[in-house]
Short mmCIF file of N, CA and C in Angstrom, two decimals:
data_model
loop_
_atom_site.label_atom_id
_atom_site.label_comp_id
_atom_site.label_asym_id
_atom_site.label_seq_id
_atom_site.Cartn_x
_atom_site.Cartn_y
_atom_site.Cartn_z
N GLY A 1 0.86 -1.13 -0.02
CA GLY A 1 0.08 -0.06 -0.08
C GLY A 1 1.03 1.15 -0.03
N PHE A 2 0.24 2.48 -0.38
CA PHE A 2 1.01 3.49 -0.35
C PHE A 2 1.05 4.43 0.77
N GLY A 3 0.22 3.87 1.95
CA GLY A 3 0.24 4.64 3.18
C GLY A 3 -0.49 5.97 3.08
N ASN A 4 0.05 7.09 3.34
CA ASN A 4 -0.57 8.34 3.45
C ASN A 4 -0.38 8.89 2.16
N GLY A 5 0.43 8.26 1.07
CA GLY A 5 0.60 8.64 -0.28
C GLY A 5 1.58 9.80 -0.47
N ASP A 6 2.33 10.14 0.46
CA ASP A 6 3.37 11.18 0.21
C ASP A 6 4.30 10.89 -0.88
N TYR A 7 4.80 9.79 -1.05
CA TYR A 7 5.80 9.55 -2.21
C TYR A 7 5.17 9.67 -3.31
N LEU A 8 4.00 8.93 -3.51
CA LEU A 8 3.22 8.76 -4.69
C LEU A 8 2.73 10.28 -5.13
N ILE A 9 2.35 10.95 -4.19
CA ILE A 9 1.96 12.43 -4.75
C ILE A 9 3.12 13.34 -5.28
N ASN A 10 4.40 13.25 -4.39
CA ASN A 10 5.41 14.11 -4.67
C ASN A 10 5.93 13.34 -6.02
N SER A 11 5.78 12.16 -6.28
CA SER A 11 6.43 11.72 -7.53
C SER A 11 5.75 12.04 -8.73
N ALA A 12 4.23 12.17 -8.56
CA ALA A 12 3.58 12.39 -9.68
C ALA A 12 3.36 13.96 -9.81
N LYS A 13 3.79 14.81 -8.68
CA LYS A 13 3.76 16.26 -9.11
C LYS A 13 5.33 16.46 -9.81
N GLU A 14 6.31 15.83 -9.32
CA GLU A 14 7.68 16.08 -10.03
C GLU A 14 7.83 15.54 -11.48
N ASN A 15 6.94 14.60 -11.83
CA ASN A 15 6.83 14.00 -13.08
C ASN A 15 5.64 13.76 -13.74
N PRO A 16 5.15 15.08 -14.11
CA PRO A 16 3.64 14.96 -14.62
C PRO A 16 3.47 14.34 -16.08
N ASN A 17 4.68 13.80 -16.72
CA ASN A 17 4.26 13.01 -17.97
C ASN A 17 4.48 11.62 -17.44
N PHE A 18 4.74 11.09 -16.32
CA PHE A 18 4.58 9.96 -15.86
C PHE A 18 3.33 9.51 -15.38
N LEU A 19 2.64 8.18 -15.64
CA LEU A 19 1.57 7.70 -15.03
C LEU A 19 2.01 6.75 -13.77
N TYR A 20 1.32 7.19 -12.55
CA TYR A 20 1.72 6.31 -11.39
C TYR A 20 0.38 5.60 -11.14
N ILE A 21 0.50 4.53 -10.73
CA ILE A 21 -0.46 3.49 -10.07
C ILE A 21 -0.23 3.31 -8.58
N GLY A 22 -1.37 3.66 -7.77
CA GLY A 22 -0.99 3.36 -6.46
C GLY A 22 -1.99 2.31 -5.97
N SER A 23 -1.53 1.53 -5.27
CA SER A 23 -2.45 0.59 -4.69
C SER A 23 -2.31 0.53 -2.93
N GLU A 24 -3.46 0.43 -2.27
CA GLU A 24 -3.80 0.49 -1.19
C GLU A 24 -5.26 -0.03 -0.89
N VAL A 25 -5.26 -0.60 0.34
CA VAL A 25 -6.58 -1.23 0.86
C VAL A 25 -7.25 -0.37 1.77
N TYR A 26 -6.36 0.39 2.58
CA TYR A 26 -6.97 1.29 3.60
C TYR A 26 -7.70 2.48 3.06
N ILE A 27 -8.88 2.69 3.40
CA ILE A 27 -9.73 3.76 2.76
C ILE A 27 -9.21 5.14 3.17
N ASN A 28 -8.71 5.33 4.34
CA ASN A 28 -7.98 6.70 4.98
C ASN A 28 -6.95 7.08 3.83
N GLY A 29 -5.97 6.12 3.61
CA GLY A 29 -5.01 6.59 2.55
C GLY A 29 -5.44 6.87 1.13
N ILE A 30 -6.52 6.13 0.72
CA ILE A 30 -6.94 6.40 -0.66
C ILE A 30 -7.64 7.64 -0.47
N ALA A 31 -8.48 8.05 0.58
CA ALA A 31 -9.26 9.28 0.74
C ALA A 31 -8.25 10.44 0.63
N LYS A 32 -7.08 10.30 1.64
CA LYS A 32 -6.15 11.44 1.54
C LYS A 32 -5.64 11.87 0.08
N VAL A 33 -5.32 10.65 -0.49
CA VAL A 33 -4.80 10.79 -2.04
C VAL A 33 -5.74 11.56 -3.05
N LEU A 34 -6.98 10.80 -2.91
CA LEU A 34 -8.05 11.39 -3.71
C LEU A 34 -8.16 12.90 -3.60
N LYS A 35 -8.32 13.24 -2.27
CA LYS A 35 -8.57 14.89 -1.91
C LYS A 35 -7.35 15.60 -2.41
N TYR A 36 -6.05 15.27 -2.43
CA TYR A 36 -4.98 15.76 -3.01
C TYR A 36 -5.11 15.93 -4.53
N ILE A 37 -5.53 14.79 -5.06
CA ILE A 37 -5.67 14.89 -6.69
C ILE A 37 -6.60 16.00 -6.99
N SER A 38 -7.90 15.66 -6.55
CA SER A 38 -8.88 16.48 -6.80
C SER A 38 -8.53 18.02 -6.39
N LYS A 39 -7.99 18.45 -5.25
CA LYS A 39 -7.59 19.79 -5.06
C LYS A 39 -6.56 20.37 -5.86
N ASN A 40 -5.43 19.54 -6.39
CA ASN A 40 -4.52 20.05 -6.97
C ASN A 40 -4.52 19.55 -8.71
N ASN A 41 -5.84 19.23 -9.19
CA ASN A 41 -5.94 18.71 -10.20
C ASN A 41 -4.80 17.80 -10.82
N LEU A 42 -4.38 16.85 -10.13
CA LEU A 42 -3.36 15.91 -10.79
C LEU A 42 -4.03 14.93 -11.73
N ASN A 43 -3.56 14.51 -12.84
CA ASN A 43 -4.19 13.63 -13.63
C ASN A 43 -3.25 12.31 -14.03
N ASN A 44 -2.20 12.34 -13.27
CA ASN A 44 -1.22 11.16 -13.74
C ASN A 44 -1.04 10.01 -12.46
N ILE A 45 -2.17 9.90 -11.71
CA ILE A 45 -2.23 8.97 -10.80
C ILE A 45 -3.61 8.23 -10.90
N ARG A 46 -3.19 6.89 -10.90
CA ARG A 46 -4.47 5.96 -10.85
C ARG A 46 -4.47 5.27 -9.45
N LEU A 47 -5.63 5.18 -8.74
CA LEU A 47 -5.53 4.36 -7.51
C LEU A 47 -6.32 3.10 -7.54
N CYS A 48 -5.81 2.15 -6.82
CA CYS A 48 -6.29 0.75 -6.81
C CYS A 48 -6.52 0.34 -5.32
N GLY A 49 -7.73 0.02 -5.14
CA GLY A 49 -8.24 -0.13 -3.81
C GLY A 49 -8.26 -1.58 -3.45
N ILE A 50 -7.59 -2.47 -4.33
CA ILE A 50 -7.50 -3.92 -4.11
C ILE A 50 -6.13 -4.29 -3.59
N ASN A 51 -6.03 -5.39 -3.21
CA ASN A 51 -4.79 -5.98 -2.63
C ASN A 51 -3.71 -5.93 -3.70
N PHE A 52 -2.64 -5.50 -3.55
CA PHE A 52 -1.54 -5.38 -4.51
C PHE A 52 -1.30 -6.78 -5.15
N LEU A 53 -1.27 -7.84 -4.60
CA LEU A 53 -1.34 -8.96 -5.25
C LEU A 53 -2.15 -9.28 -6.56
N TYR A 54 -3.59 -8.80 -5.97
CA TYR A 54 -4.47 -8.90 -7.18
C TYR A 54 -4.30 -8.05 -8.39
N LEU A 55 -3.68 -6.83 -8.07
CA LEU A 55 -3.40 -5.64 -8.99
C LEU A 55 -2.19 -6.40 -10.03
N LEU A 56 -1.29 -7.02 -9.34
CA LEU A 56 -0.13 -7.84 -10.18
C LEU A 56 -0.77 -8.64 -11.20
N LYS A 57 -1.78 -9.39 -10.97
CA LYS A 57 -2.27 -10.57 -11.60
C LYS A 57 -3.00 -9.66 -12.66
N SER A 58 -3.51 -8.49 -12.73
CA SER A 58 -4.17 -7.88 -13.77
C SER A 58 -3.42 -7.14 -14.71
N LEU A 59 -2.38 -6.74 -14.40
CA LEU A 59 -1.38 -5.96 -15.34
C LEU A 59 -0.82 -6.78 -16.29
N LYS A 60 -0.47 -6.36 -17.41
CA LYS A 60 -0.02 -6.92 -18.77
C LYS A 60 1.53 -7.14 -18.44
N THR A 61 2.11 -8.31 -18.93
CA THR A 61 3.62 -8.50 -18.78
C THR A 61 4.36 -7.60 -19.64
N LYS A 62 5.29 -7.01 -19.16
CA LYS A 62 6.19 -5.94 -19.72
C LYS A 62 5.58 -4.73 -20.05
N SER A 63 4.84 -4.20 -19.18
CA SER A 63 3.95 -2.98 -19.32
C SER A 63 4.38 -1.99 -18.42
N ILE A 64 5.40 -2.09 -17.33
CA ILE A 64 5.68 -1.20 -16.21
C ILE A 64 7.21 -0.92 -16.23
N ASP A 65 7.35 0.48 -16.08
CA ASP A 65 8.74 0.85 -16.27
C ASP A 65 9.57 0.68 -14.72
N GLU A 66 8.66 1.05 -13.76
CA GLU A 66 9.20 0.78 -12.31
C GLU A 66 8.42 0.51 -11.16
N ILE A 67 8.78 -0.23 -10.16
CA ILE A 67 7.77 -0.66 -9.20
C ILE A 67 8.68 -0.25 -7.88
N TYR A 68 8.00 0.37 -6.96
CA TYR A 68 8.52 0.83 -5.84
C TYR A 68 7.73 0.24 -4.61
N VAL A 69 8.57 -0.63 -3.58
CA VAL A 69 8.00 -1.02 -2.67
C VAL A 69 8.75 -0.58 -1.32
N ILE A 70 8.30 0.47 -0.67
CA ILE A 70 9.05 1.17 0.24
C ILE A 70 8.54 0.65 1.71
N ASN A 71 9.47 0.17 2.34
CA ASN A 71 9.29 -0.35 3.72
C ASN A 71 7.91 -1.16 3.89
N PRO A 72 7.64 -2.11 3.19
CA PRO A 72 6.54 -2.79 3.40
C PRO A 72 6.61 -3.42 4.83
N ASP A 73 5.43 -3.64 5.43
CA ASP A 73 5.25 -4.32 6.60
C ASP A 73 5.94 -5.58 6.81
N PRO A 74 7.10 -5.71 7.72
CA PRO A 74 7.90 -6.91 7.84
C PRO A 74 7.42 -8.01 8.64
N TRP A 75 6.21 -7.79 9.10
CA TRP A 75 5.55 -8.78 9.90
C TRP A 75 6.56 -9.58 10.74
N PRO A 76 7.05 -8.93 11.55
CA PRO A 76 8.32 -9.49 12.46
C PRO A 76 8.15 -10.65 13.10
N LYS A 77 6.76 -10.94 13.74
CA LYS A 77 6.52 -12.21 14.62
C LYS A 77 6.73 -13.54 13.58
N LYS A 78 7.21 -14.57 13.90
CA LYS A 78 7.54 -15.65 13.15
C LYS A 78 6.07 -16.24 12.65
N ARG A 79 5.04 -16.14 13.53
CA ARG A 79 3.75 -16.93 13.09
C ARG A 79 3.05 -15.94 11.93
N HIS A 80 3.56 -14.76 11.85
CA HIS A 80 3.08 -13.65 10.83
C HIS A 80 3.80 -13.67 9.56
N SER A 81 5.15 -14.00 9.51
CA SER A 81 5.87 -13.95 8.26
C SER A 81 5.19 -14.30 7.12
N LYS A 82 4.48 -15.43 7.24
CA LYS A 82 3.93 -16.00 5.90
C LYS A 82 2.93 -14.67 5.27
N ARG A 83 2.67 -13.71 5.77
CA ARG A 83 1.95 -12.65 5.25
C ARG A 83 2.92 -11.46 4.67
N ARG A 84 4.16 -11.90 4.69
CA ARG A 84 5.19 -10.62 3.91
C ARG A 84 4.87 -10.76 2.51
N LEU A 85 4.68 -9.46 2.01
CA LEU A 85 4.59 -9.43 0.44
C LEU A 85 5.77 -9.86 -0.38
N LEU A 86 6.96 -9.85 -0.02
CA LEU A 86 8.14 -9.87 -0.78
C LEU A 86 8.62 -11.20 -0.70
N ASN A 87 8.08 -12.30 -1.44
CA ASN A 87 8.55 -13.63 -1.40
C ASN A 87 9.19 -14.02 -2.88
N TYR A 88 9.62 -15.14 -3.11
CA TYR A 88 9.94 -15.40 -4.66
C TYR A 88 9.09 -15.18 -5.62
N ASN A 89 7.76 -15.75 -5.31
CA ASN A 89 6.79 -15.92 -6.23
C ASN A 89 6.15 -14.54 -6.72
N ASN A 90 6.11 -13.47 -5.46
CA ASN A 90 5.73 -12.33 -5.79
C ASN A 90 6.77 -11.40 -6.40
N LEU A 91 7.99 -11.57 -6.05
CA LEU A 91 8.98 -10.66 -6.84
C LEU A 91 9.23 -11.19 -8.16
N PHE A 92 8.92 -12.58 -8.49
CA PHE A 92 9.43 -12.96 -9.94
C PHE A 92 7.84 -12.42 -10.66
N SER A 93 6.84 -12.46 -10.00
CA SER A 93 5.67 -11.56 -10.85
C SER A 93 5.76 -10.28 -11.07
N MET A 94 6.32 -9.58 -10.24
CA MET A 94 6.67 -8.15 -10.31
C MET A 94 7.71 -8.11 -11.43
N ASN A 95 8.72 -8.97 -11.36
CA ASN A 95 9.78 -8.88 -12.51
C ASN A 95 9.13 -9.04 -13.77
N LYS A 96 8.27 -9.92 -14.01
CA LYS A 96 7.51 -9.92 -15.38
C LYS A 96 6.91 -9.02 -15.92
N LEU A 97 6.38 -8.03 -14.83
CA LEU A 97 5.65 -6.91 -15.47
C LEU A 97 6.69 -5.73 -15.98
N LEU A 98 7.81 -5.85 -15.62
CA LEU A 98 8.89 -4.83 -15.90
C LEU A 98 9.14 -4.69 -17.59
N LYS A 99 9.29 -3.65 -18.20
CA LYS A 99 9.46 -3.37 -19.41
C LYS A 99 11.12 -3.40 -19.47
N LYS A 100 11.80 -3.56 -20.67
CA LYS A 100 13.20 -3.70 -20.82
C LYS A 100 13.79 -2.50 -20.16
N GLU A 101 14.65 -2.61 -19.44
CA GLU A 101 15.46 -1.69 -18.58
C GLU A 101 14.57 -1.30 -17.45
N GLY A 102 13.46 -2.04 -17.01
CA GLY A 102 12.63 -1.46 -15.94
C GLY A 102 13.39 -1.98 -14.58
N LYS A 103 12.69 -1.48 -13.51
CA LYS A 103 13.70 -1.37 -12.34
C LYS A 103 12.37 -1.69 -11.19
N ILE A 104 12.82 -2.67 -10.06
CA ILE A 104 11.98 -2.69 -8.95
C ILE A 104 12.97 -2.21 -7.74
N PHE A 105 12.46 -1.26 -7.05
CA PHE A 105 13.18 -0.74 -5.81
C PHE A 105 12.33 -1.10 -4.61
N ILE A 106 13.12 -1.72 -3.63
CA ILE A 106 12.65 -2.14 -2.38
C ILE A 106 13.33 -1.58 -1.24
N SER A 107 12.75 -1.02 -0.38
CA SER A 107 13.44 -0.65 0.97
C SER A 107 13.15 -1.24 2.06
N THR A 108 13.71 -1.50 3.30
CA THR A 108 13.20 -2.09 4.51
C THR A 108 14.19 -1.78 5.56
N ASP A 109 13.64 -1.45 6.90
CA ASP A 109 14.47 -1.25 8.03
C ASP A 109 14.63 -2.63 8.73
N SER A 110 14.14 -3.64 8.30
CA SER A 110 14.17 -4.96 8.96
C SER A 110 15.19 -5.94 8.15
N LYS A 111 16.43 -5.94 9.10
CA LYS A 111 17.64 -6.93 8.63
C LYS A 111 16.98 -8.27 8.26
N ASN A 112 16.04 -8.98 9.25
CA ASN A 112 15.53 -10.15 8.93
C ASN A 112 14.84 -10.25 7.57
N TYR A 113 14.03 -9.30 7.28
CA TYR A 113 13.05 -9.12 5.92
C TYR A 113 14.29 -9.01 4.75
N PHE A 114 15.20 -8.20 5.05
CA PHE A 114 16.00 -8.04 3.90
C PHE A 114 16.79 -9.28 3.65
N ASP A 115 17.13 -9.97 4.69
CA ASP A 115 17.96 -11.19 4.52
C ASP A 115 16.95 -12.26 3.70
N GLU A 116 15.81 -12.35 3.96
CA GLU A 116 14.79 -13.09 3.58
C GLU A 116 14.53 -12.90 2.05
N ILE A 117 14.41 -11.63 1.69
CA ILE A 117 14.24 -11.12 0.44
C ILE A 117 15.46 -11.71 -0.53
N LYS A 118 16.54 -11.44 0.29
CA LYS A 118 17.83 -11.68 -0.50
C LYS A 118 17.86 -13.29 -0.90
N LEU A 119 17.62 -14.11 0.11
CA LEU A 119 17.39 -15.42 -0.17
C LEU A 119 16.49 -15.80 -1.11
N ALA A 120 15.42 -15.11 -1.27
CA ALA A 120 14.12 -15.51 -2.20
C ALA A 120 14.70 -15.05 -3.79
N ILE A 121 15.29 -14.00 -3.69
CA ILE A 121 16.14 -13.70 -4.94
C ILE A 121 16.99 -14.61 -5.59
N ASN A 122 17.99 -15.00 -4.71
CA ASN A 122 18.93 -15.74 -5.04
C ASN A 122 18.76 -17.34 -5.06
N LYS A 123 17.35 -17.53 -4.77
CA LYS A 123 16.88 -18.96 -4.92
C LYS A 123 16.91 -19.42 -6.35
N LYS A 124 16.74 -18.73 -7.28
CA LYS A 124 16.71 -19.26 -8.81
C LYS A 124 17.35 -18.08 -9.46
N ASN A 125 17.99 -18.27 -10.62
CA ASN A 125 18.64 -17.28 -11.29
C ASN A 125 17.51 -16.47 -12.31
N HIS A 126 16.63 -15.84 -11.84
CA HIS A 126 15.50 -15.35 -12.75
C HIS A 126 15.59 -14.01 -12.96
N PHE A 127 16.57 -13.23 -12.09
CA PHE A 127 16.62 -11.64 -12.32
C PHE A 127 17.87 -11.47 -13.02
N ASP A 128 17.79 -10.34 -13.81
CA ASP A 128 19.00 -9.98 -14.65
C ASP A 128 20.17 -9.44 -13.75
N LYS A 129 19.91 -8.61 -12.98
CA LYS A 129 20.79 -7.74 -12.13
C LYS A 129 20.08 -7.30 -10.83
N VAL A 130 20.80 -7.67 -9.69
CA VAL A 130 20.27 -7.23 -8.60
C VAL A 130 21.32 -6.47 -7.62
N ILE A 131 20.95 -5.45 -7.13
CA ILE A 131 21.95 -4.86 -6.06
C ILE A 131 21.45 -4.99 -4.64
N PHE A 132 21.90 -5.30 -3.78
CA PHE A 132 21.69 -5.48 -2.29
C PHE A 132 22.59 -4.41 -1.77
N ALA A 133 22.08 -3.47 -0.73
CA ALA A 133 22.99 -2.33 -0.10
C ALA A 133 22.23 -1.93 0.98
N ARG A 134 22.99 -1.37 2.07
CA ARG A 134 22.53 -0.53 3.16
C ARG A 134 22.70 0.79 2.59
N MET A 135 21.59 1.59 2.80
CA MET A 135 21.53 2.92 2.36
C MET A 135 21.94 3.81 3.28
N ASN A 136 22.24 5.03 2.73
CA ASN A 136 22.89 6.21 3.51
C ASN A 136 22.21 7.51 3.09
N ASP A 137 22.64 8.45 3.97
CA ASP A 137 21.92 9.80 3.94
C ASP A 137 22.11 10.35 2.32
N SER A 138 23.18 9.92 1.71
CA SER A 138 23.27 10.49 0.17
C SER A 138 22.59 9.83 -0.69
N ASP A 139 21.86 8.49 -0.35
CA ASP A 139 20.80 8.05 -1.25
C ASP A 139 19.76 8.85 -1.45
N SER A 140 19.12 9.08 -2.65
CA SER A 140 18.04 9.69 -2.93
C SER A 140 16.68 9.31 -2.52
N MET A 141 16.84 8.04 -2.03
CA MET A 141 15.49 7.37 -1.53
C MET A 141 15.59 7.21 0.00
N TYR A 142 16.78 7.75 0.53
CA TYR A 142 17.04 7.58 2.16
C TYR A 142 16.17 8.39 2.81
N GLY A 143 15.39 8.11 3.76
CA GLY A 143 14.30 9.02 4.35
C GLY A 143 13.07 9.31 3.61
N ILE A 144 12.51 8.59 2.84
CA ILE A 144 11.63 9.13 1.75
C ILE A 144 10.13 8.74 2.50
N SER A 145 10.06 7.78 3.46
CA SER A 145 8.71 7.44 3.96
C SER A 145 8.76 7.91 5.52
N ASN A 146 7.65 7.75 6.08
CA ASN A 146 7.62 8.04 7.46
C ASN A 146 8.23 7.06 8.10
N TYR A 147 7.89 5.67 7.79
CA TYR A 147 8.60 4.41 8.29
C TYR A 147 10.17 4.60 8.39
N GLN A 148 10.77 5.10 7.54
CA GLN A 148 12.07 5.17 7.02
C GLN A 148 12.55 6.22 8.19
N ARG A 149 11.85 7.20 8.29
CA ARG A 149 12.36 8.51 9.01
C ARG A 149 12.14 8.02 10.60
N LYS A 150 11.19 7.29 10.90
CA LYS A 150 11.13 6.63 12.33
C LYS A 150 12.43 5.84 12.51
N ALA A 151 12.60 4.98 11.56
CA ALA A 151 13.66 3.99 11.95
C ALA A 151 15.00 4.74 11.78
N ILE A 152 15.28 5.67 11.06
CA ILE A 152 16.48 6.53 11.10
C ILE A 152 16.61 7.19 12.61
N SER A 153 15.34 7.63 13.11
CA SER A 153 15.52 8.42 14.37
C SER A 153 16.04 7.59 15.45
N LYS A 154 15.71 6.17 15.34
CA LYS A 154 16.21 5.20 16.30
C LYS A 154 17.51 4.59 15.97
N ASN A 155 18.20 5.24 14.72
CA ASN A 155 19.64 4.65 14.63
C ASN A 155 19.52 3.36 13.79
N LYS A 156 18.51 2.96 13.22
CA LYS A 156 18.42 1.79 12.45
C LYS A 156 18.96 1.87 10.96
N ASP A 157 19.40 1.03 10.59
CA ASP A 157 19.70 0.74 9.21
C ASP A 157 18.47 0.68 8.29
N ILE A 158 18.66 1.41 6.93
CA ILE A 158 17.72 1.00 6.05
C ILE A 158 18.41 0.29 5.06
N TYR A 159 17.85 -0.57 4.33
CA TYR A 159 18.40 -1.45 3.29
C TYR A 159 17.46 -1.32 2.15
N LYS A 160 18.32 -1.54 0.86
CA LYS A 160 17.60 -1.61 -0.38
C LYS A 160 18.10 -2.72 -1.21
N ILE A 161 16.95 -2.97 -2.26
CA ILE A 161 17.22 -3.91 -3.07
C ILE A 161 16.71 -3.36 -4.49
N GLU A 162 17.60 -3.54 -5.38
CA GLU A 162 17.29 -3.01 -6.96
C GLU A 162 17.22 -4.11 -7.84
N ILE A 163 16.30 -4.24 -8.47
CA ILE A 163 16.20 -5.24 -9.31
C ILE A 163 16.17 -4.79 -10.76
N PHE A 164 16.81 -5.09 -11.65
CA PHE A 164 16.99 -4.47 -13.01
C PHE A 164 16.67 -5.51 -13.90
N ARG A 165 15.88 -4.97 -14.90
CA ARG A 165 15.70 -6.05 -16.13
C ARG A 165 16.44 -5.46 -17.38
N ASN A 166 17.18 -6.51 -17.99
CA ASN A 166 17.68 -6.09 -19.20
C ASN A 166 16.84 -6.23 -20.36
#
C-alpha cells in the first residue's frame, strides 16, 4: 500500500508526464490521495483499492517501467511472516511486469526481512541484475517515508534492493 501517499503524490507532481498507479486497501490512505488529486488537479495518478497481489495479476506483462515497494510491513513475528509481501513468487511476478530496462526498488529497515528477500531472489537465477545495499543519507530514497524516518531516528539501518531487467 502507499500509506499516506506522500511519495506517490510527490513523484506525480515532479514527473507530470509519468503515470503512477498506487495500490492501497485502507480507505483513509485512498481518501487522502483522492482529496489531494482533486484539490491539485493531478491527472497522472490512478488508484487501486484492491490487494496489491490482485493488481499484479491484472497488469500486462512487460508493461511497467518501475515498481517501488517502500518499507513494506515486515511482519516481524514468526507466526505472521507468511503474510510478507516479498517472497520469490511475488518478486518473480513483479519482475515479469517490467519493460526492458525496468526496475524494482525495495527498501526495508528490517534486517531479517532484507535477508529473507535476498534468499528469495538468490533462490533461482531469474533476475537479470540485482543490487543489495545498506542505504545512507546520500541515497536519494533515504528517509523518503514516515517508516524510514522513524527507523533513522532510532539509528536503525535502511536496506535497499534494486532489481533491474535487461
